[in-house]
CSV table of C-alpha atoms in Angstrom, one decimal:
chain,number,residue,atom,x,y,z
W,1,MET,CA,169.8,98.1,62.3
W,2,GLY,CA,169.1,96.5,65.4
W,3,ASP,CA,169.4,93.1,67.4
W,4,LEU,CA,166.7,90.5,66.8
W,5,ALA,CA,165.5,88.4,69.5
W,6,ALA,CA,165.0,84.7,68.7
W,7,GLU,CA,161.3,84.9,69.9
W,8,ASP,CA,160.7,87.6,67.2
W,9,LEU,CA,161.7,85.8,64.1
W,10,PRO,CA,158.4,84.8,62.3
W,11,PHE,CA,159.0,81.1,61.6
W,12,THR,CA,158.7,77.7,63.1
W,13,VAL,CA,159.9,74.3,62.1
W,14,ASP,CA,157.9,71.0,61.4
W,15,ARG,CA,159.5,67.9,62.7
W,16,ALA,CA,157.1,65.7,60.7
W,17,SER,CA,158.2,67.3,57.4
W,18,ALA,CA,160.4,65.5,55.1
W,19,VAL,CA,162.5,68.6,54.6
W,20,PRO,CA,165.6,68.6,56.8
W,21,LEU,CA,165.5,70.9,59.8
W,22,ALA,CA,168.5,72.8,58.8
W,23,VAL,CA,167.0,73.4,55.3
W,24,GLN,CA,163.6,74.6,57.2
W,25,VAL,CA,165.7,77.0,59.3
W,26,ALA,CA,167.6,78.4,56.4
W,27,ASP,CA,164.4,78.8,54.3
W,28,GLY,CA,162.7,80.5,57.3
W,29,LEU,CA,165.6,83.1,57.8
W,30,ARG,CA,165.8,83.7,54.1
W,31,GLY,CA,162.0,84.2,53.9
W,32,ALA,CA,162.0,86.5,56.9
W,33,ALA,CA,164.7,88.7,55.2
W,34,ALA,CA,163.1,88.6,51.7
W,35,THR,CA,159.8,89.8,53.2
W,36,GLY,CA,161.4,92.6,55.2
W,37,ALA,CA,161.1,91.1,58.6
W,38,PHE,CA,164.6,92.1,59.1
W,39,ARG,CA,166.8,94.3,57.2
W,40,GLY,CA,170.6,94.6,56.3
W,41,GLY,CA,172.7,95.3,59.1
W,42,ASP,CA,170.4,93.4,61.6
W,43,ARG,CA,172.4,91.1,64.1
W,44,LEU,CA,170.7,87.7,64.4
W,45,PRO,CA,170.3,85.9,67.6
W,46,SER,CA,173.3,83.4,68.5
W,47,SER,CA,173.0,79.8,67.3
W,48,ARG,CA,172.4,78.8,70.9
W,49,GLU,CA,169.5,81.3,71.3
W,50,LEU,CA,167.8,80.3,68.0
W,51,ALA,CA,168.1,76.6,68.8
W,52,ALA,CA,166.7,77.0,72.1
W,53,ARG,CA,163.6,78.9,70.6
W,54,LEU,CA,163.0,76.4,67.8
W,55,ARG,CA,163.8,73.5,70.2
W,56,VAL,CA,166.3,71.9,67.7
W,57,SER,CA,169.9,71.1,68.1
W,58,ARG,CA,172.6,73.9,67.9
W,59,THR,CA,174.1,71.9,65.1
W,60,VAL,CA,171.0,72.3,63.0
W,61,VAL,CA,171.2,76.2,63.4
W,62,THR,CA,174.9,76.3,62.6
W,63,ALA,CA,174.4,74.4,59.3
W,64,ALA,CA,171.5,76.7,58.4
W,65,TYR,CA,173.8,79.7,59.2
W,66,ASP,CA,176.6,78.1,57.2
W,67,GLN,CA,174.6,77.7,54.3
W,68,LEU,CA,173.4,81.4,54.4
W,69,HIS,CA,176.9,82.5,54.7
W,70,ALA,CA,177.7,80.6,51.5
W,71,GLU,CA,174.9,82.3,49.8
W,72,GLY,CA,175.9,85.7,50.9
W,73,TRP,CA,173.1,86.5,53.2
W,74,LEU,CA,175.0,86.4,56.4
W,75,SER,CA,178.4,87.9,57.5
W,76,GLY,CA,180.2,87.1,60.8
W,77,ARG,CA,182.1,89.7,62.9
W,78,HIS,CA,184.5,88.4,65.4
W,79,GLY,CA,183.5,89.0,68.8
W,80,SER,CA,180.2,90.8,67.7
W,81,GLY,CA,177.8,88.0,66.3
W,82,THR,CA,176.2,87.2,62.9
W,83,TYR,CA,174.7,90.1,60.7
W,84,LEU,CA,172.3,90.1,57.7
W,85,THR,CA,174.4,91.7,54.8
W,86,ALA,CA,171.6,92.8,52.8
W,87,SER,CA,167.9,92.4,52.1
W,88,PRO,CA,165.8,93.3,49.0
W,89,GLU,CA,163.5,96.4,48.9
W,90,PRO,CA,159.9,95.5,50.2
W,91,ALA,CA,157.5,95.0,47.3
W,92,ALA,CA,155.4,97.9,46.6
W,93,ALA,CA,152.2,97.9,48.1
W,94,PRO,CA,149.0,97.3,45.8
W,95,ALA,CA,146.9,100.1,44.9
W,96,SER,CA,144.2,98.8,47.2
W,97,GLY,CA,146.7,97.8,49.9
W,98,ALA,CA,146.5,98.5,53.7
W,99,TYR,CA,148.0,102.0,53.5
W,100,ARG,CA,146.0,104.8,52.4
W,101,THR,CA,147.6,108.0,51.3
W,102,ASN,CA,145.9,111.2,52.2
W,103,PRO,CA,143.7,112.4,49.3
W,104,LEU,CA,144.2,116.1,50.2
W,105,ALA,CA,148.1,115.6,50.2
W,106,GLY,CA,149.7,118.4,48.2
W,107,LEU,CA,146.4,120.5,48.0
W,108,LEU,CA,145.5,123.7,49.7
W,109,ASP,CA,142.7,122.5,52.1
W,110,LEU,CA,139.6,124.9,51.9
W,111,GLY,CA,137.3,121.9,53.4
W,112,ALA,CA,134.9,122.7,55.9
W,113,GLY,CA,135.3,121.1,59.4
W,114,ALA,CA,139.1,121.5,59.9
W,115,PRO,CA,140.5,123.4,62.9
W,116,SER,CA,143.1,126.2,62.9
W,117,ILE,CA,146.3,124.5,64.0
W,118,GLU,CA,148.1,127.7,63.4
W,119,THR,CA,146.3,129.5,66.4
W,120,LEU,CA,147.4,126.6,68.6
W,121,ASP,CA,150.1,127.6,71.0
W,122,ARG,CA,152.9,125.0,70.6
W,123,ALA,CA,154.5,125.7,73.9
W,124,ALA,CA,151.2,125.1,75.6
W,125,TRP,CA,150.7,122.0,73.6
W,126,ARG,CA,153.9,120.6,74.6
W,127,ARG,CA,153.3,121.5,78.2
W,128,ALA,CA,149.9,119.9,78.3
W,129,TRP,CA,151.4,116.6,76.7
W,130,ARG,CA,154.2,116.7,79.3
W,131,ALA,CA,151.7,117.0,82.3
W,132,ALA,CA,149.7,114.1,80.7
W,133,SER,CA,152.8,112.0,80.4
W,134,ASP,CA,153.8,112.6,84.2
W,135,ARG,CA,150.5,110.9,85.3
W,136,ILE,CA,150.8,107.2,86.5
W,137,PRO,CA,149.5,104.9,83.8
W,138,LEU,CA,146.1,103.7,84.3
W,139,VAL,CA,145.3,100.1,85.2
W,140,ARG,CA,141.7,100.4,84.5
W,141,ARG,CA,139.9,103.2,82.4
W,142,ASP,CA,136.7,104.9,83.9
W,143,ARG,CA,134.1,104.2,81.3
W,144,ALA,CA,132.4,107.7,82.0
W,145,GLY,CA,135.7,109.6,81.4
W,146,GLU,CA,138.8,110.9,83.2
W,147,ALA,CA,137.5,112.9,86.4
W,148,ASP,CA,139.7,115.7,85.7
W,149,TYR,CA,138.6,116.0,82.1
W,150,LEU,CA,134.9,115.9,83.0
W,151,ALA,CA,135.5,118.5,85.5
W,152,ALA,CA,137.2,120.7,82.8
W,153,VAL,CA,134.3,120.1,80.3
W,154,ALA,CA,131.7,121.1,82.9
W,155,GLU,CA,133.6,124.3,83.4
W,156,HIS,CA,134.0,124.9,79.8
W,157,LEU,CA,130.4,124.6,79.0
W,158,LEU,CA,129.4,126.9,81.8
W,159,ARG,CA,131.8,129.7,80.9
W,160,HIS,CA,131.4,129.4,77.0
W,161,ARG,CA,128.0,128.0,76.3
W,162,GLY,CA,126.0,128.8,79.4
W,163,LEU,CA,125.3,125.1,80.1
W,164,VAL,CA,125.4,124.1,83.8
W,165,PRO,CA,125.7,120.3,84.3
W,166,GLY,CA,124.3,119.4,87.6
W,167,SER,CA,121.7,117.1,89.1
W,168,GLY,CA,119.4,117.2,86.0
W,169,CYS,CA,122.2,115.9,83.6
W,170,THR,CA,125.5,113.9,83.5
W,171,VAL,CA,128.7,114.6,81.6
W,172,LEU,CA,130.4,111.7,79.9
W,173,ALA,CA,133.5,111.7,77.7
W,174,THR,CA,133.2,110.6,74.2
W,175,SER,CA,135.5,109.9,71.1
W,176,GLY,CA,133.8,112.6,69.3
W,177,THR,CA,130.5,113.5,68.0
W,178,SER,CA,129.8,110.4,65.5
W,179,SER,CA,131.0,108.0,67.9
W,180,ALA,CA,128.6,109.5,70.4
W,181,VAL,CA,125.8,109.3,68.0
W,182,ALA,CA,126.6,105.8,67.4
W,183,GLU,CA,126.7,105.0,71.1
W,184,LEU,CA,123.3,106.7,71.7
W,185,ALA,CA,121.8,104.7,68.5
W,186,ALA,CA,123.0,101.4,70.1
W,187,ALA,CA,122.1,102.2,73.5
W,188,LEU,CA,118.6,103.7,72.9
W,189,LEU,CA,117.1,102.8,69.7
W,190,LYS,CA,116.3,99.6,68.0
W,191,PRO,CA,116.9,98.4,64.5
W,192,GLY,CA,114.1,99.7,62.4
W,193,ASP,CA,113.4,103.0,64.5
W,194,THR,CA,113.2,106.1,62.9
W,195,ALA,CA,115.5,109.0,63.4
W,196,ALA,CA,115.2,112.6,61.8
W,197,ILE,CA,118.2,114.2,60.6
W,198,GLU,CA,119.0,117.6,58.7
W,199,ASP,CA,119.3,117.4,54.9
W,200,PRO,CA,121.8,118.4,53.8
W,201,GLY,CA,123.5,117.5,57.2
W,202,TYR,CA,126.3,115.7,58.8
W,203,SER,CA,126.9,112.6,56.8
W,204,ARG,CA,129.1,110.9,59.5
W,205,ALA,CA,126.1,111.1,62.0
W,206,ALA,CA,123.9,109.6,59.3
W,207,GLY,CA,126.3,106.7,58.9
W,208,ALA,CA,126.3,106.2,62.7
W,209,PHE,CA,122.7,105.8,62.8
W,210,ARG,CA,122.5,103.5,59.5
W,211,ALA,CA,125.3,101.3,61.1
W,212,ALA,CA,122.8,100.5,64.2
W,213,GLY,CA,120.0,99.8,61.8
W,214,VAL,CA,118.1,103.0,62.4
W,215,ARG,CA,115.9,104.2,59.5
W,216,LEU,CA,116.7,107.9,58.7
W,217,VAL,CA,114.1,110.5,57.4
W,218,PRO,CA,116.0,113.4,56.0
W,219,VAL,CA,114.2,116.7,56.9
W,220,PRO,CA,114.8,119.9,55.0
W,221,VAL,CA,116.7,123.0,56.3
W,222,ASP,CA,115.9,126.7,55.4
W,223,ALA,CA,117.5,130.0,56.4
W,224,ASP,CA,116.5,129.1,60.2
W,225,GLY,CA,117.7,125.6,60.3
W,226,LEU,CA,115.9,122.4,60.7
W,227,ARG,CA,112.2,122.5,59.4
W,228,VAL,CA,110.6,121.5,62.7
W,229,ASP,CA,107.1,121.4,60.8
W,230,LEU,CA,108.3,118.7,58.5
W,231,LEU,CA,109.5,116.2,61.5
W,232,PRO,CA,108.0,112.7,61.3
W,233,GLU,CA,105.6,112.0,64.2
W,234,ASN,CA,107.1,108.6,64.7
W,235,ALA,CA,110.7,109.7,65.2
W,236,LYS,CA,112.5,108.3,68.2
W,237,ALA,CA,115.6,110.7,67.7
W,238,VAL,CA,116.2,114.1,66.0
W,239,TYR,CA,119.9,115.0,65.1
W,240,CYS,CA,120.4,118.7,64.5
W,241,THR,CA,122.9,121.5,64.6
W,242,PRO,CA,121.1,124.6,65.9
W,243,ALA,CA,123.9,126.9,66.7
W,244,HIS,CA,125.4,126.7,63.2
W,245,GLN,CA,123.8,124.2,60.8
W,246,PHE,CA,126.1,122.0,59.0
W,247,PRO,CA,126.8,122.7,56.2
W,248,LEU,CA,124.6,125.6,55.2
W,249,GLY,CA,125.6,127.8,58.2
W,250,ALA,CA,122.1,128.8,59.6
W,251,ARG,CA,121.3,129.7,63.2
W,252,MET,CA,118.0,128.3,64.7
W,253,PRO,CA,116.2,131.1,66.2
W,254,ALA,CA,114.4,130.9,69.6
W,255,ALA,CA,110.8,130.4,68.3
W,256,ARG,CA,112.0,127.3,66.4
W,257,ARG,CA,114.0,125.9,69.2
W,258,VAL,CA,110.9,126.1,71.2
W,259,ALA,CA,108.8,124.2,68.7
W,260,LEU,CA,111.5,121.5,68.4
W,261,ILE,CA,111.4,121.0,72.3
W,262,GLU,CA,107.6,120.9,72.2
W,263,PHE,CA,107.8,118.3,69.5
W,264,ALA,CA,110.2,116.1,71.6
W,265,ARG,CA,108.0,116.4,74.6
W,266,ARG,CA,104.8,115.6,72.7
W,267,THR,CA,106.1,112.5,70.8
W,268,GLY,CA,108.8,111.3,73.3
W,269,ALA,CA,111.6,111.9,70.8
W,270,LEU,CA,115.3,112.6,72.0
W,271,ILE,CA,117.0,115.5,70.4
W,272,LEU,CA,120.7,115.2,69.7
W,273,GLU,CA,122.1,118.7,69.7
W,274,ASP,CA,125.5,118.7,67.8
W,275,ASP,CA,127.2,121.7,69.1
W,276,TYR,CA,130.3,121.1,66.9
W,277,ASP,CA,131.6,124.8,66.7
W,278,GLY,CA,129.5,126.7,69.2
W,279,GLU,CA,132.3,128.3,70.8
W,280,LEU,CA,133.2,130.1,67.6
W,281,ARG,CA,130.3,132.8,67.7
W,282,TYR,CA,131.8,136.4,67.2
W,283,ASP,CA,129.1,138.6,65.9
W,284,THR,CA,126.4,138.2,68.8
W,285,ALA,CA,125.9,136.3,71.9
W,286,PRO,CA,124.9,132.8,71.2
W,287,LEU,CA,121.3,131.6,71.8
W,288,PRO,CA,120.7,129.4,74.5
W,289,LEU,CA,121.6,125.7,74.0
W,290,LEU,CA,118.6,123.4,73.6
W,291,ALA,CA,120.1,121.3,76.5
W,292,THR,CA,119.8,124.4,78.7
W,293,LEU,CA,116.1,124.7,77.6
W,294,ALA,CA,115.2,121.2,78.0
W,295,PRO,CA,117.8,118.9,79.5
W,296,ASP,CA,115.1,116.1,79.9
W,297,VAL,CA,114.5,115.5,76.1
W,298,VAL,CA,118.1,116.9,74.7
W,299,VAL,CA,121.6,115.2,74.6
W,300,HIS,CA,124.2,117.9,74.1
W,301,LEU,CA,127.3,116.7,72.1
W,302,GLY,CA,130.5,118.7,71.7
W,303,THR,CA,133.9,117.8,70.3
W,304,THR,CA,137.5,119.2,70.6
W,305,SER,CA,138.1,118.4,66.9
W,306,LYS,CA,137.1,121.7,65.6
W,307,ILE,CA,138.3,124.0,68.4
W,308,LEU,CA,141.6,122.1,69.0
W,309,THR,CA,142.6,119.3,66.7
W,310,PRO,CA,141.4,115.7,65.9
W,311,THR,CA,144.8,114.5,67.3
W,312,LEU,CA,143.0,114.3,70.8
W,313,GLY,CA,140.0,112.0,69.7
W,314,CYS,CA,137.7,113.2,72.3
W,315,GLY,CA,134.6,115.0,73.0
W,316,TRP,CA,131.7,115.1,75.3
W,317,MET,CA,128.0,114.3,75.9
W,318,VAL,CA,125.7,115.9,78.4
W,319,ALA,CA,122.5,113.8,79.0
W,320,ALA,CA,119.8,113.0,81.5
W,321,PRO,CA,120.7,110.4,84.0
W,322,GLY,CA,118.6,107.6,82.4
W,323,VAL,CA,120.5,108.2,78.9
W,324,ALA,CA,123.7,108.3,80.5
W,325,ASP,CA,123.2,105.1,82.3
W,326,ALA,CA,122.1,103.4,79.1
W,327,VAL,CA,125.3,104.7,77.5
W,328,LEU,CA,127.6,103.5,80.3
W,329,THR,CA,125.8,100.0,80.2
W,330,HIS,CA,126.4,99.9,76.5
W,331,ARG,CA,130.1,100.6,77.2
W,332,GLU,CA,130.3,97.9,79.7
W,333,LEU,CA,128.7,95.2,77.4
W,334,THR,CA,131.1,96.2,74.5
W,335,GLY,CA,134.3,97.3,76.3
W,336,THR,CA,134.2,100.7,74.6
W,337,SER,CA,135.0,104.2,75.9
W,338,ALA,CA,137.0,107.2,75.0
W,339,ALA,CA,140.7,107.0,75.0
W,340,PRO,CA,142.0,108.7,78.2
W,341,ALA,CA,145.2,110.2,76.8
W,342,GLY,CA,143.4,112.9,74.7
W,343,GLN,CA,141.4,113.6,77.8
W,344,GLN,CA,144.4,114.1,80.0
W,345,VAL,CA,145.8,116.6,77.7
W,346,VAL,CA,142.6,118.8,77.4
W,347,ALA,CA,142.5,118.7,81.2
W,348,ALA,CA,146.0,119.8,81.3
W,349,LEU,CA,145.1,122.7,78.7
W,350,ALA,CA,142.3,123.8,81.0
W,351,ARG,CA,144.0,123.5,84.2
W,352,HIS,CA,146.8,126.1,83.1
W,353,GLY,CA,144.3,128.4,81.3
W,354,ASP,CA,145.5,127.6,77.9
W,355,LEU,CA,142.1,126.4,76.6
W,356,ALA,CA,140.4,129.5,77.5
W,357,ARG,CA,143.3,131.5,76.0
W,358,HIS,CA,143.3,129.4,72.9
W,359,LEU,CA,139.5,130.0,72.3
W,360,ARG,CA,140.0,133.9,72.7
W,361,ARG,CA,142.8,133.8,69.8
W,362,LEU,CA,140.5,131.8,67.7
W,363,ARG,CA,137.6,134.2,68.1
W,364,ARG,CA,140.0,137.0,67.2
W,365,GLU,CA,141.6,135.0,64.2
W,366,MET,CA,138.3,133.7,62.6
W,367,PRO,CA,136.5,137.1,61.8
W,368,PRO,CA,139.3,138.7,59.3
W,369,ARG,CA,139.5,135.2,57.8
W,370,ARG,CA,135.9,135.0,57.1
W,371,ALA,CA,135.7,138.9,55.7
W,372,LEU,CA,138.5,137.8,53.3
W,373,VAL,CA,136.6,134.6,52.1
W,374,VAL,CA,133.2,136.4,51.8
W,375,ASN,CA,134.6,139.7,50.1
W,376,THR,CA,136.7,137.5,47.6
W,377,LEU,CA,133.6,135.3,46.8
W,378,ARG,CA,131.1,138.2,46.5
W,379,GLU,CA,133.5,140.2,44.2
W,380,ARG,CA,133.1,137.3,41.6
W,381,GLY,CA,129.4,137.5,41.9
W,382,LEU,CA,129.0,134.2,43.9
W,383,GLU,CA,126.2,133.7,46.5
W,384,VAL,CA,127.8,133.0,50.1
W,385,ARG,CA,125.4,131.7,52.8
W,386,GLY,CA,126.2,131.1,56.5
W,387,ASP,CA,125.8,133.0,59.8
W,388,ASP,CA,128.7,135.1,61.0
W,389,ALA,CA,130.1,132.3,62.9
W,390,GLY,CA,132.1,129.0,63.0
W,391,SER,CA,134.9,128.4,60.4
W,392,HIS,CA,133.2,127.9,56.9
W,393,VAL,CA,130.8,129.4,54.6
W,394,ALA,CA,128.4,127.9,51.9
W,395,VAL,CA,128.7,128.8,48.5
W,396,ILE,CA,125.5,128.2,46.4
W,397,LEU,CA,125.8,127.0,42.7
W,398,PRO,CA,122.9,126.0,40.2
W,399,SER,CA,123.3,122.2,39.8
W,400,GLN,CA,125.5,119.3,40.6
W,401,ALA,CA,127.0,119.8,37.2
W,402,GLU,CA,128.5,123.2,38.1
W,403,GLU,CA,129.5,121.9,41.6
W,404,ASP,CA,131.4,119.0,40.0
W,405,ARG,CA,133.1,121.6,37.5
W,406,ALA,CA,134.1,123.8,40.4
W,407,ILE,CA,135.6,121.0,42.3
W,408,ALA,CA,137.6,119.7,39.4
W,409,ALA,CA,139.0,123.1,38.4
W,410,ALA,CA,140.0,123.9,41.9
W,411,ARG,CA,141.8,120.6,42.3
W,412,THR,CA,143.6,121.4,38.9
W,413,ALA,CA,144.7,124.6,40.5
W,414,GLY,CA,145.8,122.9,43.6
W,415,VAL,CA,142.9,123.6,45.9
W,416,TYR,CA,140.5,121.1,47.8
W,417,LEU,CA,137.0,122.0,47.8
W,418,ASP,CA,134.1,120.1,49.6
W,419,GLY,CA,130.9,119.8,47.6
W,420,LEU,CA,127.6,120.3,49.2
W,421,GLY,CA,126.2,117.2,47.1
W,422,ARG,CA,128.0,114.6,49.4
W,423,HIS,CA,126.5,116.2,52.5
W,424,HIS,CA,122.8,115.1,51.4
W,425,ILE,CA,121.1,112.3,53.3
W,426,GLY,CA,118.4,111.9,50.6
W,427,PRO,CA,118.0,113.1,47.0
W,428,ARG,CA,120.5,116.0,46.2
W,429,HIS,CA,118.8,119.3,46.1
W,430,THR,CA,121.3,122.1,47.1
W,431,PHE,CA,124.5,122.5,45.4
W,432,GLY,CA,127.7,124.2,45.7
W,433,ILE,CA,130.8,124.2,48.2
W,434,ALA,CA,131.1,124.1,51.9
W,435,LEU,CA,134.3,126.2,52.1
W,436,GLY,CA,136.4,126.1,55.1
W,437,TYR,CA,138.9,128.9,56.2
W,438,ALA,CA,140.5,127.7,59.4
W,439,ALA,CA,142.8,124.9,58.1
W,440,LEU,CA,145.4,126.8,56.1
W,441,PRO,CA,148.1,129.1,57.4
W,442,ARG,CA,147.3,132.9,57.3
W,443,HIS,CA,149.7,133.6,54.5
W,444,ASP,CA,148.3,130.8,52.3
W,445,LEU,CA,144.6,131.6,52.6
W,446,PRO,CA,144.3,134.7,50.3
W,447,HIS,CA,145.9,132.7,47.3
W,448,ALA,CA,143.9,129.7,48.0
W,449,VAL,CA,140.6,131.6,48.1
W,450,ARG,CA,141.4,133.7,44.9
W,451,LEU,CA,142.0,130.3,43.0
W,452,ALA,CA,138.7,128.8,44.7
W,453,ALA,CA,136.8,131.9,43.5
W,454,ASP,CA,138.1,131.5,40.0
W,455,ALA,CA,137.2,128.0,39.8
W,456,LEU,CA,133.6,128.7,41.2
W,457,ALA,CA,133.1,131.6,38.9
W,458,SER,CA,134.2,129.5,35.9
W,459,ALA,CA,132.0,126.7,36.8
């Protein structure tokens, strides 16, 4: 229930119409109630206020109110005003309507790429949002990103990934990895240009390239990640996930990293290094980032979605000054940039040391989860791939038919599984499941993994 302002009522009157003005007002109010624009118990504006808004005489509005009183739509309360007595329930939305339900609702989520919300310190989370809300609202946003966020990212990359942003590269805020790929494609590539991408790989990055009119060449991956020897010589960009190949989980060794950099320098291609979960390495020290080895030909991309939460909607890009300038020019032309609110929250988390503490908790939390998953799956005779890192493993199955059966059986048991088939950029050739172990609470994970193992083994 609430007070309705005259200017908020969604109708006008047509003085050229043959329908009397009082009837038009009554029809407009009745229609607004029927469509749910206002609800039972709402107080209508006074006849004087509504007459002024519609530019009609008060007598017209009074006549309309009297008619609706007679029909039972309105009631008057002495000294209080005129109220809508009742309104129908809004019509059910059509199946293809504007509101989409979560397809994972009610399922135990074992999909890859989700963060561990359970590990996030809620007190630190609330403190960071309060700190962000205490800031004076912006009049204009900085297209490069919030200064304190960029400083926090630079410190984070130095401490956790060994990357030193400096004179050779520029840090920009982004809305996440796929939006960063879209910006780079729009700013640096032309429709018809060729980009190489891992296959199977990150389908949203592929979608971002395609939306810019870029021709994609899927390149196979093996136990060492992207097959550099199969890269097309005309590629203008190469997208890869060298720290933890998505979705198969390989780590690109040093020799292949050097070969990839040599390819880029020889052909003039730009490497897009997606380090989506590079902080989650807990078996050995991570290999140097491509951006550390060759900042002249590598754009480093990161995101908070996997280590914190997609709620924040922010990530980062570290690029050579010329690339960064092209992206900023694109942002000025299109009016786009990363939303400041999420950046301010991340900056507050970093400022109080909560981001570093969160990452330490994650690194303690993920190894026993992974061990539980791998042991349960292997006990059922299933093939498990993936480096000892990140928050997902790949389970290999013989064919698309077995993959489909496993997904369907798991869904029947109340578990969501993410098939490898949908992650292919070209024809499907590797089948199975990208099984994530971060999203579920600790007490739900063993049960969900057992159900998943049963579904996979029966497939």
